[in-house]
Tab-separated table of C-alpha atoms in Angstrom:
chain	number	residue	atom	x	y	z
A	27	UNK	CA	-29.843	3.329	-12.674
A	28	UNK	CA	-26.191	5.307	-13.137
A	29	UNK	CA	-23.322	3.442	-15.200
A	30	UNK	CA	-20.512	3.071	-14.039
A	31	UNK	CA	-18.656	4.868	-16.592
A	32	UNK	CA	-20.413	8.241	-15.446
A	33	UNK	CA	-20.165	6.836	-11.800
A	34	UNK	CA	-16.384	7.508	-11.981
A	35	UNK	CA	-17.002	10.918	-14.581
A	36	UNK	CA	-19.421	12.095	-11.440
A	37	UNK	CA	-17.210	11.270	-8.985
A	38	UNK	CA	-14.425	13.882	-9.421
A	39	UNK	CA	-16.376	16.498	-8.328
A	40	UNK	CA	-15.519	15.151	-4.742
A	41	UNK	CA	-12.005	15.789	-5.038
A	42	UNK	CA	-11.378	19.506	-4.813
A	43	UNK	CA	-7.980	19.654	-5.456
A	44	UNK	CA	-8.538	18.408	-8.833
A	45	UNK	CA	-10.148	21.583	-9.911
A	46	UNK	CA	-6.962	23.500	-9.152
A	47	UNK	CA	-4.332	24.996	-11.927
A	48	UNK	CA	-0.668	24.578	-11.924
A	49	UNK	CA	2.337	25.861	-13.757
A	50	UNK	CA	0.941	29.078	-15.591
A	51	UNK	CA	-2.826	28.112	-15.512
A	52	UNK	CA	-2.280	24.209	-16.894
A	53	UNK	CA	-4.715	21.891	-15.399
A	54	UNK	CA	-3.686	19.127	-12.836
A	55	UNK	CA	-3.702	15.920	-14.283
A	56	UNK	CA	-2.569	13.975	-11.036
A	57	UNK	CA	-0.829	10.527	-12.059
A	58	UNK	CA	0.895	9.796	-9.034
A	59	UNK	CA	-1.302	7.637	-7.116
A	60	UNK	CA	1.074	4.942	-6.336
A	61	UNK	CA	2.543	7.263	-4.383
A	62	UNK	CA	-0.403	9.210	-2.323
A	63	UNK	CA	-3.804	9.852	-3.356
A	64	UNK	CA	-5.882	12.311	-3.321
A	65	UNK	CA	-8.705	13.125	-0.714
A	66	UNK	CA	-12.589	13.459	-1.259
A	67	UNK	CA	-14.488	16.041	0.234
A	68	UNK	CA	-16.199	12.931	2.366
A	69	UNK	CA	-12.975	12.327	3.623
A	70	UNK	CA	-11.669	15.985	4.727
A	71	UNK	CA	-15.165	16.799	6.281
A	72	UNK	CA	-14.906	13.652	8.619
A	73	UNK	CA	-11.470	15.030	9.555
A	74	UNK	CA	-12.927	18.306	10.231
A	75	UNK	CA	-16.079	17.196	11.806
A	76	UNK	CA	-14.277	14.900	14.254
A	77	UNK	CA	-12.123	18.295	15.631
A	78	UNK	CA	-14.885	20.629	15.371
A	79	UNK	CA	-17.549	18.100	17.539
A	80	UNK	CA	-15.883	15.299	19.026
A	81	UNK	CA	-12.460	15.868	19.567
A	82	UNK	CA	-11.266	13.672	22.823
A	83	UNK	CA	-8.747	10.896	24.019
A	84	UNK	CA	-10.255	7.629	23.522
A	85	UNK	CA	-10.808	4.405	26.155
A	86	UNK	CA	-9.823	6.668	29.024
A	87	UNK	CA	-13.065	8.987	30.268
A	88	UNK	CA	-16.969	8.436	30.225
A	89	UNK	CA	-17.953	11.911	29.325
A	90	UNK	CA	-19.557	12.531	26.055
A	91	UNK	CA	-17.022	13.458	23.526
A	92	UNK	CA	-14.228	10.932	24.812
A	93	UNK	CA	-17.369	8.171	24.362
A	94	UNK	CA	-18.395	9.823	21.115
A	95	UNK	CA	-14.478	9.563	20.086
A	96	UNK	CA	-14.145	5.923	21.237
A	97	UNK	CA	-17.159	4.887	19.054
A	98	UNK	CA	-16.069	6.356	16.053
A	99	UNK	CA	-12.188	5.419	16.328
A	100	UNK	CA	-13.688	1.744	16.627
A	101	UNK	CA	-16.300	1.908	14.200
A	102	UNK	CA	-13.368	2.436	11.526
A	103	UNK	CA	-11.918	-0.943	13.064
A	104	UNK	CA	-14.800	-2.473	12.276
A	105	UNK	CA	-15.396	-1.154	8.832
A	106	UNK	CA	-11.616	-2.546	8.085
A	107	UNK	CA	-12.655	-5.881	8.985
A	108	UNK	CA	-15.598	-5.557	6.559
A	109	UNK	CA	-13.942	-4.355	3.924
A	110	UNK	CA	-10.885	-6.925	4.030
A	111	UNK	CA	-12.980	-9.796	5.302
A	112	UNK	CA	-11.500	-10.108	8.570
A	113	UNK	CA	-13.680	-12.164	10.836
A	114	UNK	CA	-11.954	-10.977	14.797
A	115	UNK	CA	-11.568	-7.035	15.164
A	116	UNK	CA	-8.566	-7.768	17.644
A	117	UNK	CA	-6.695	-9.089	15.186
A	118	UNK	CA	-6.697	-5.269	13.565
A	119	UNK	CA	-3.873	-2.818	14.826
A	120	UNK	CA	-3.711	0.757	14.187
A	121	UNK	CA	-0.239	1.848	12.781
A	122	UNK	CA	1.289	5.054	10.669
A	123	UNK	CA	1.318	2.801	7.804
A	124	UNK	CA	2.671	-0.299	6.132
A	125	UNK	CA	6.238	0.544	6.611
A	126	UNK	CA	5.685	0.531	10.282
A	127	UNK	CA	3.398	-2.182	10.284
A	128	UNK	CA	6.121	-4.609	8.547
A	129	UNK	CA	8.791	-2.630	10.969
A	130	UNK	CA	6.653	-3.958	14.219
A	131	UNK	CA	5.992	-7.666	12.649
A	132	UNK	CA	10.167	-7.587	12.435
A	133	UNK	CA	10.681	-6.430	16.258
A	134	UNK	CA	7.786	-8.200	17.822
A	135	UNK	CA	7.408	-11.218	16.068
A	136	UNK	CA	11.356	-11.262	14.459
A	137	UNK	CA	13.123	-11.015	17.206
A	138	UNK	CA	11.327	-13.844	18.874
A	139	UNK	CA	11.104	-16.214	16.417
A	140	UNK	CA	13.986	-15.672	14.137
A	141	UNK	CA	17.192	-17.379	15.338
A	142	UNK	CA	20.631	-17.877	13.728
A	143	UNK	CA	20.863	-19.763	10.234
A	144	UNK	CA	17.336	-19.356	9.840
A	145	UNK	CA	16.102	-17.707	6.277
A	146	UNK	CA	13.614	-14.808	5.691
A	147	UNK	CA	12.238	-14.615	1.918
A	148	UNK	CA	11.391	-11.900	-0.288
A	149	UNK	CA	11.410	-10.989	-3.651
A	150	UNK	CA	13.157	-8.650	-6.255
A	151	UNK	CA	10.433	-6.424	-6.822
A	152	UNK	CA	9.504	-5.477	-2.959
A	153	UNK	CA	9.272	-1.386	-1.665
A	154	UNK	CA	12.011	-0.664	0.470
A	155	UNK	CA	9.970	-1.105	3.382
A	156	UNK	CA	9.559	-4.776	2.874
A	157	UNK	CA	13.471	-4.988	2.543
A	158	UNK	CA	15.303	-3.102	4.983
A	159	UNK	CA	13.372	-4.365	8.119
A	160	UNK	CA	14.541	-7.612	7.144
A	161	UNK	CA	18.020	-6.765	6.552
A	162	UNK	CA	18.435	-5.311	10.066
A	163	UNK	CA	16.839	-8.378	11.216
A	164	UNK	CA	18.873	-10.898	9.719
A	165	UNK	CA	22.120	-8.995	10.218
A	166	UNK	CA	21.575	-8.501	14.352
A	167	UNK	CA	20.367	-12.393	14.210
A	168	UNK	CA	22.937	-13.928	11.597
A	169	UNK	CA	20.215	-15.133	9.975
A	170	UNK	CA	19.481	-15.104	5.908
A	171	UNK	CA	17.951	-12.763	3.384
A	172	UNK	CA	17.132	-14.645	0.567
A	173	UNK	CA	15.256	-13.283	-2.843
A	174	UNK	CA	12.555	-14.815	-5.126
A	175	UNK	CA	13.425	-13.689	-8.744
A	176	UNK	CA	11.905	-12.018	-11.116
A	177	UNK	CA	11.657	-12.741	-14.962
A	178	UNK	CA	11.559	-10.292	-17.806
A	179	UNK	CA	8.070	-10.381	-17.749
A	180	UNK	CA	8.120	-8.939	-14.137
A	181	UNK	CA	6.628	-11.795	-12.865
A	182	UNK	CA	8.018	-13.926	-9.924
A	183	UNK	CA	9.949	-16.895	-10.684
A	184	UNK	CA	8.264	-19.215	-7.721
A	185	UNK	CA	10.948	-22.146	-8.536
A	186	UNK	CA	13.430	-19.881	-6.501
A	187	UNK	CA	10.824	-20.198	-3.665
A	188	UNK	CA	10.508	-23.860	-4.133
A	189	UNK	CA	14.398	-23.994	-3.757
A	190	UNK	CA	14.440	-22.130	-0.738
A	191	UNK	CA	11.580	-23.853	0.915
A	192	UNK	CA	13.460	-27.261	0.519
A	193	UNK	CA	16.413	-26.224	2.861
A	194	UNK	CA	13.573	-26.382	5.604
A	195	UNK	CA	15.343	-23.449	7.074
A	196	UNK	CA	12.752	-20.698	6.048
A	197	UNK	CA	10.819	-18.975	8.687
A	198	UNK	CA	8.962	-16.317	6.745
A	199	UNK	CA	8.233	-15.547	3.121
A	200	UNK	CA	7.080	-11.717	2.676
A	201	UNK	CA	6.005	-10.028	-0.477
A	202	UNK	CA	4.259	-7.347	-2.124
A	203	UNK	CA	0.612	-8.650	-3.462
A	204	UNK	CA	1.074	-6.036	-6.270
A	205	UNK	CA	4.115	-4.027	-7.137
A	206	UNK	CA	4.786	-0.417	-6.872
A	207	UNK	CA	6.404	-0.077	-9.865
A	208	UNK	CA	5.898	-2.608	-12.506
A	209	UNK	CA	2.584	-3.204	-11.215
A	210	UNK	CA	2.639	-6.653	-11.349
A	211	UNK	CA	0.031	-8.810	-9.050
A	212	UNK	CA	1.685	-11.402	-7.170
A	213	UNK	CA	-0.161	-14.851	-7.691
A	214	UNK	CA	-0.483	-14.970	-3.858
A	215	UNK	CA	-2.503	-17.971	-3.199
A	216	UNK	CA	0.377	-19.828	-5.241
A	217	UNK	CA	3.058	-18.499	-2.652
A	218	UNK	CA	0.802	-18.917	0.167
A	219	UNK	CA	-0.452	-22.812	-0.670
A	220	UNK	CA	3.544	-23.465	-1.146
A	221	UNK	CA	4.496	-21.950	2.512
A	222	UNK	CA	1.737	-23.633	4.197
A	223	UNK	CA	3.039	-26.970	3.036
A	224	UNK	CA	6.046	-26.179	4.213
A	225	UNK	CA	5.075	-25.113	7.765
A	226	UNK	CA	6.103	-21.200	7.007
A	227	UNK	CA	4.223	-17.974	7.921
A	228	UNK	CA	3.541	-15.246	4.980
A	229	UNK	CA	3.663	-11.608	5.331
A	230	UNK	CA	1.495	-9.539	2.633
A	231	UNK	CA	2.460	-6.091	2.029
A	232	UNK	CA	-1.091	-4.653	0.754
A	233	UNK	CA	-0.510	-1.206	0.442
A	234	UNK	CA	-0.532	-1.155	-3.508
A	235	UNK	CA	-3.241	-3.595	-3.752
A	236	UNK	CA	-6.098	-3.054	-1.053
A	237	UNK	CA	-7.147	0.568	-2.811
A	238	UNK	CA	-7.695	-1.256	-6.078
A	239	UNK	CA	-8.880	-4.847	-6.095
A	240	UNK	CA	-11.418	-6.587	-3.662
A	241	UNK	CA	-9.084	-8.344	-0.771
A	242	UNK	CA	-10.089	-11.138	0.904
A	243	UNK	CA	-7.885	-12.204	3.814
A	244	UNK	CA	-10.279	-15.222	4.992
A	245	UNK	CA	-10.002	-16.531	1.900
A	246	UNK	CA	-5.846	-15.564	1.059
A	247	UNK	CA	-4.820	-17.133	4.361
A	248	UNK	CA	-1.693	-15.474	5.046
A	249	UNK	CA	-0.462	-14.701	8.629
A	250	UNK	CA	-0.035	-10.934	8.366
A	251	UNK	CA	-1.119	-8.334	6.059
A	252	UNK	CA	-0.676	-4.645	6.243
A	253	UNK	CA	-1.901	-1.607	3.997
A	254	UNK	CA	-1.567	2.100	4.764
A	255	UNK	CA	-5.014	4.569	4.429
A	256	UNK	CA	-2.924	7.549	2.556
A	257	UNK	CA	-2.972	5.353	-0.348
A	258	UNK	CA	-6.798	5.190	-0.603
A	259	UNK	CA	-7.934	7.751	-0.395
A	260	UNK	CA	-7.456	8.327	3.623
A	261	UNK	CA	-5.039	10.835	5.082
A	262	UNK	CA	-1.527	10.251	5.537
A	263	UNK	CA	-0.323	8.790	8.790
A	264	UNK	CA	-2.507	5.938	9.532
A	265	UNK	CA	-2.174	2.369	8.611
A	266	UNK	CA	-3.452	-1.048	9.356
A	267	UNK	CA	-1.674	-4.083	10.443
A	268	UNK	CA	-3.471	-7.536	10.694
A	269	UNK	CA	-2.016	-10.698	12.207
A	270	UNK	CA	-3.343	-13.900	13.079
A	271	UNK	CA	-4.578	-14.290	16.459
A	272	UNK	CA	-2.462	-17.465	16.762
A	273	UNK	CA	0.625	-15.322	15.819
A	274	UNK	CA	-0.364	-12.696	17.810
A	275	UNK	CA	-0.709	-14.226	21.129
A	276	UNK	CA	3.350	-15.342	20.831
A	277	UNK	CA	4.176	-11.410	20.099
A	278	UNK	CA	5.539	-9.110	22.904
A	279	UNK	CA	4.610	-5.614	22.222
A	280	UNK	CA	6.296	-2.957	19.736
A	281	UNK	CA	5.989	0.408	22.136
A	282	UNK	CA	5.778	0.730	25.879
A	283	UNK	CA	3.430	3.063	27.299
A	284	UNK	CA	-0.450	4.252	27.864
A	285	UNK	CA	-3.269	2.321	26.668
A	286	UNK	CA	-1.171	-0.880	26.025
A	287	UNK	CA	-0.762	-1.824	30.050
A	288	UNK	CA	-3.182	-3.401	32.291
A	289	UNK	CA	-1.737	-2.679	35.353
A	290	UNK	CA	1.887	-1.046	36.236
A	291	UNK	CA	3.845	-1.255	39.339
A	292	UNK	CA	7.324	-0.315	40.036
A	293	UNK	CA	9.143	-3.563	38.417
A	294	UNK	CA	6.590	-5.404	35.998
A	295	UNK	CA	3.691	-4.611	34.016
A	296	UNK	CA	1.305	-6.291	32.436
A	297	UNK	CA	-0.524	-5.954	29.318
A	298	UNK	CA	-3.788	-4.506	27.827
A	299	UNK	CA	-6.165	-7.012	25.662
A	300	UNK	CA	-5.838	-7.283	22.161
A	301	UNK	CA	-5.384	-5.450	20.062
A	302	UNK	CA	-4.439	-2.337	22.522
A	303	UNK	CA	-1.400	-4.245	23.532
A	304	UNK	CA	0.048	-2.705	20.255
A	305	UNK	CA	-1.373	0.743	20.134
A	306	UNK	CA	0.526	2.403	22.710
A	307	UNK	CA	0.080	6.568	23.356
A	308	UNK	CA	-2.678	8.307	22.099
A	309	UNK	CA	-3.431	6.974	18.974
A	310	UNK	CA	-3.986	9.103	15.479
A	311	UNK	CA	-7.981	9.231	16.528
A	312	UNK	CA	-9.060	11.594	13.279
A	313	UNK	CA	-6.828	10.397	10.609
A	314	UNK	CA	-8.625	6.544	11.924
A	315	UNK	CA	-11.829	8.486	11.556
A	316	UNK	CA	-10.701	9.351	8.301
A	317	UNK	CA	-9.691	5.932	6.661
A	318	UNK	CA	-13.246	4.937	8.334
A	319	UNK	CA	-14.829	7.911	5.840
A	320	UNK	CA	-12.408	6.288	2.879
A	321	UNK	CA	-13.557	3.230	3.282
A	322	UNK	CA	-17.033	4.001	3.057
A	323	UNK	CA	-16.703	5.843	-0.124
A	324	UNK	CA	-14.779	2.972	-1.828
A	325	UNK	CA	-17.207	0.863	-0.703
A	326	UNK	CA	-20.037	2.868	-2.106
A	327	UNK	CA	-18.552	2.584	-5.495
A	328	UNK	CA	-17.677	-1.104	-5.183
A	329	UNK	CA	-13.851	-2.696	-5.613
A	330	UNK	CA	-14.923	-4.487	-8.552
A	331	UNK	CA	-16.007	-1.630	-9.837
A	332	UNK	CA	-12.517	0.586	-9.248
A	333	UNK	CA	-10.799	-2.687	-10.617
A	334	UNK	CA	-13.005	-3.168	-14.191
A	335	UNK	CA	-12.195	1.212	-14.291
A	336	UNK	CA	-8.653	0.643	-13.492
A	337	UNK	CA	-8.167	-1.868	-16.276
A	338	UNK	CA	-9.800	-0.043	-18.945
A	339	UNK	CA	-7.299	3.076	-18.047
A	340	UNK	CA	-4.590	0.322	-18.304
A	341	UNK	CA	-4.762	-1.247	-20.949
A	342	UNK	CA	-5.940	2.051	-23.083
A	343	UNK	CA	-2.317	3.775	-21.335
A	344	UNK	CA	-0.612	0.688	-22.891
A	345	UNK	CA	-1.936	0.949	-26.121
A	346	UNK	CA	-1.362	4.805	-26.666
A	347	UNK	CA	2.355	4.851	-24.612
A	348	UNK	CA	3.291	1.861	-26.532
A	349	UNK	CA	2.891	4.104	-29.769
A	350	UNK	CA	5.242	6.755	-28.788
A	351	UNK	CA	8.607	6.226	-30.751
A	352	UNK	CA	11.738	5.220	-27.702
A	353	UNK	CA	9.303	4.880	-25.258
A	354	UNK	CA	9.920	1.101	-22.921
A	355	UNK	CA	7.594	0.208	-20.866
A	356	UNK	CA	8.344	-2.234	-17.920
A	357	UNK	CA	6.575	-5.047	-16.629
A	358	UNK	CA	3.857	-7.707	-18.131
A	359	UNK	CA	1.704	-6.849	-21.153
A	360	UNK	CA	-1.218	-9.111	-19.433
A	361	UNK	CA	-3.478	-6.632	-17.965
A	362	UNK	CA	-5.084	-9.530	-15.838
A	363	UNK	CA	-2.010	-9.706	-13.851
A	364	UNK	CA	-0.995	-5.880	-13.615
A	365	UNK	CA	-2.442	-3.408	-11.555
A	366	UNK	CA	-2.802	0.588	-12.906
A	367	UNK	CA	0.562	1.446	-12.633
A	368	UNK	CA	3.385	1.641	-15.524
A	369	UNK	CA	6.875	2.683	-15.453
A	370	UNK	CA	8.789	3.527	-18.620
A	371	UNK	CA	12.100	4.847	-19.829
A	372	UNK	CA	11.995	7.453	-22.649
A	373	UNK	CA	15.204	6.532	-24.957
A	374	UNK	CA	18.327	7.835	-23.565
A	375	UNK	CA	16.557	10.865	-21.688
A	376	UNK	CA	16.603	11.146	-17.873
A	377	UNK	CA	13.396	10.710	-16.042
A	378	UNK	CA	13.463	13.182	-14.061
A	379	UNK	CA	14.261	15.294	-17.188
A	380	UNK	CA	10.792	13.772	-18.632
A	381	UNK	CA	8.828	14.349	-15.018
A	382	UNK	CA	10.077	18.600	-15.420
A	383	UNK	CA	9.140	19.010	-18.706
A	384	UNK	CA	5.774	17.387	-18.335
A	385	UNK	CA	5.307	19.034	-15.091
A	386	UNK	CA	5.103	22.198	-17.069
A	387	UNK	CA	1.884	20.806	-18.609
A	388	UNK	CA	0.587	20.229	-15.381
A	389	UNK	CA	1.169	16.731	-15.295
A	390	UNK	CA	2.596	14.735	-11.936
A	391	UNK	CA	3.903	11.764	-12.529
A	392	UNK	CA	6.997	10.221	-10.451
A	393	UNK	CA	10.530	9.902	-11.366
A	394	UNK	CA	13.593	7.679	-9.289
A	395	UNK	CA	13.826	4.209	-8.202
A	396	UNK	CA	10.681	4.711	-6.499
A	397	UNK	CA	11.828	3.001	-3.020
A	398	UNK	CA	12.619	-0.246	-5.063
A	399	UNK	CA	16.561	0.222	-5.571
A	400	UNK	CA	16.948	-3.872	-5.762
A	401	UNK	CA	14.356	-3.610	-8.704
A	402	UNK	CA	16.203	-0.638	-10.484
A	403	UNK	CA	19.665	-3.048	-10.176
A	404	UNK	CA	17.214	-6.290	-11.687
A	405	UNK	CA	16.123	-3.840	-14.947
A	406	UNK	CA	19.597	-2.455	-14.981
A	407	UNK	CA	18.163	1.015	-14.441
A	408	UNK	CA	18.934	3.885	-12.349
A	409	UNK	CA	15.377	5.263	-12.684
A	410	UNK	CA	12.638	5.316	-14.344
A	411	UNK	CA	9.177	7.470	-14.528
A	412	UNK	CA	5.529	6.285	-13.298
A	413	UNK	CA	2.448	7.163	-14.385
A	414	UNK	CA	-0.172	5.356	-11.574
A	415	UNK	CA	-4.037	5.599	-12.176
A	416	UNK	CA	-7.037	6.073	-9.631
A	417	UNK	CA	-10.800	6.307	-9.617
A	418	UNK	CA	-10.637	9.738	-10.851
A	419	UNK	CA	-8.330	9.612	-13.697
A	420	UNK	CA	-9.552	9.497	-16.941
A	421	UNK	CA	-8.681	8.489	-20.761
A	422	UNK	CA	-8.292	12.045	-21.430
A	423	UNK	CA	-5.262	12.322	-18.529
A	424	UNK	CA	-3.802	9.500	-20.360
A	425	UNK	CA	-4.448	11.786	-23.886
A	426	UNK	CA	-2.510	15.000	-22.186
A	427	UNK	CA	0.181	12.717	-20.840
A	428	UNK	CA	1.049	11.000	-24.354
A	429	UNK	CA	1.158	13.944	-25.978
A	430	UNK	CA	3.356	15.879	-23.458
A	431	UNK	CA	5.711	12.748	-24.033
A	432	UNK	CA	5.801	13.990	-27.465
A	433	UNK	CA	7.058	17.326	-26.847
A	434	UNK	CA	9.598	15.626	-24.892
A	435	UNK	CA	10.660	14.242	-27.789
A	436	UNK	CA	10.677	17.083	-29.695
A	437	UNK	CA	12.699	19.202	-27.232
A	438	UNK	CA	15.638	16.139	-27.503
A	439	UNK	CA	15.088	15.944	-31.142
A	440	UNK	CA	14.376	11.793	-30.926
């Protein structure tokens, strides 16, 4: 039987981009997976096969290609349901990504259910996608947006949530399951338990978590959940919104147009069944098929194996990076509470300078505020460098990163 370690070593051959060189023939070391992941041949081939052999619009015709395209599209919905343990496929809505999913909820649920004086709660380590839509909604409705604070270890202060829930005005608590900057894994069960006791709905941004750990929505018990395909080996421009049906039935359509209707008359329209009520127009069929292929790929490896691999990588990376003089790592050191994301600053060297110098060695990391400026303000920094790992990364990649940071130290005479 093949070992877990050899599985991860062997799968690199499935990713054609990892064979290329950059910057004067340097081997590519890709460490920006929290932003987007690379795509295996299996996903690329599935998209190509769709366009070469099955391209047609779905749900609209009875000829062979249309039936094949519809079947592939709906099969991907079933794969998603199995992947995150959703019992009712009608609760799964295809969107462009997590950002659109959260905006859909803010518009189609929020504009009906949020009123003046109500409170929406989010956290200090959210991506802008889970802040800005709520700012827009609360400003429009003259409601309030409040935050759960974060301690110096990068973990949420749930006493803040208790105080807000005690007001009786909170209508929604929304949070990321894993921080895209700190890698902190949120204690979602505890938050959901508190919210249920108070009769408050919960929305989870699962964009960073779903690719890296096993997620069971039936067990979690939240009301809304969103994630993106491109962070889990799938194509860009496709994502998933899950909404509990009892909540989904109270929501108005987000977009109007083809396929989300049952009948259209001059002055009135009736809506299609779920989930198509929220999937207006020609959908991103090819990339739904690609997402289905990505789920097949991840399922074959096993999400528990992926989590184990990333824990090992993250532990190794923190140990090695901690030995670099002048480098400060943000977030908890408890590996069980964080994913494969490490944000750091290096003495007084600007993160952009760090990223530019190590790019000359072929290393791709992210520098900047990572669409998390509220968190940057909490950390009292303008930006950080961020290295993030995935299934094709190795300890050798981390060694190359550490060596390149030593080069940065020499350049700046640290």
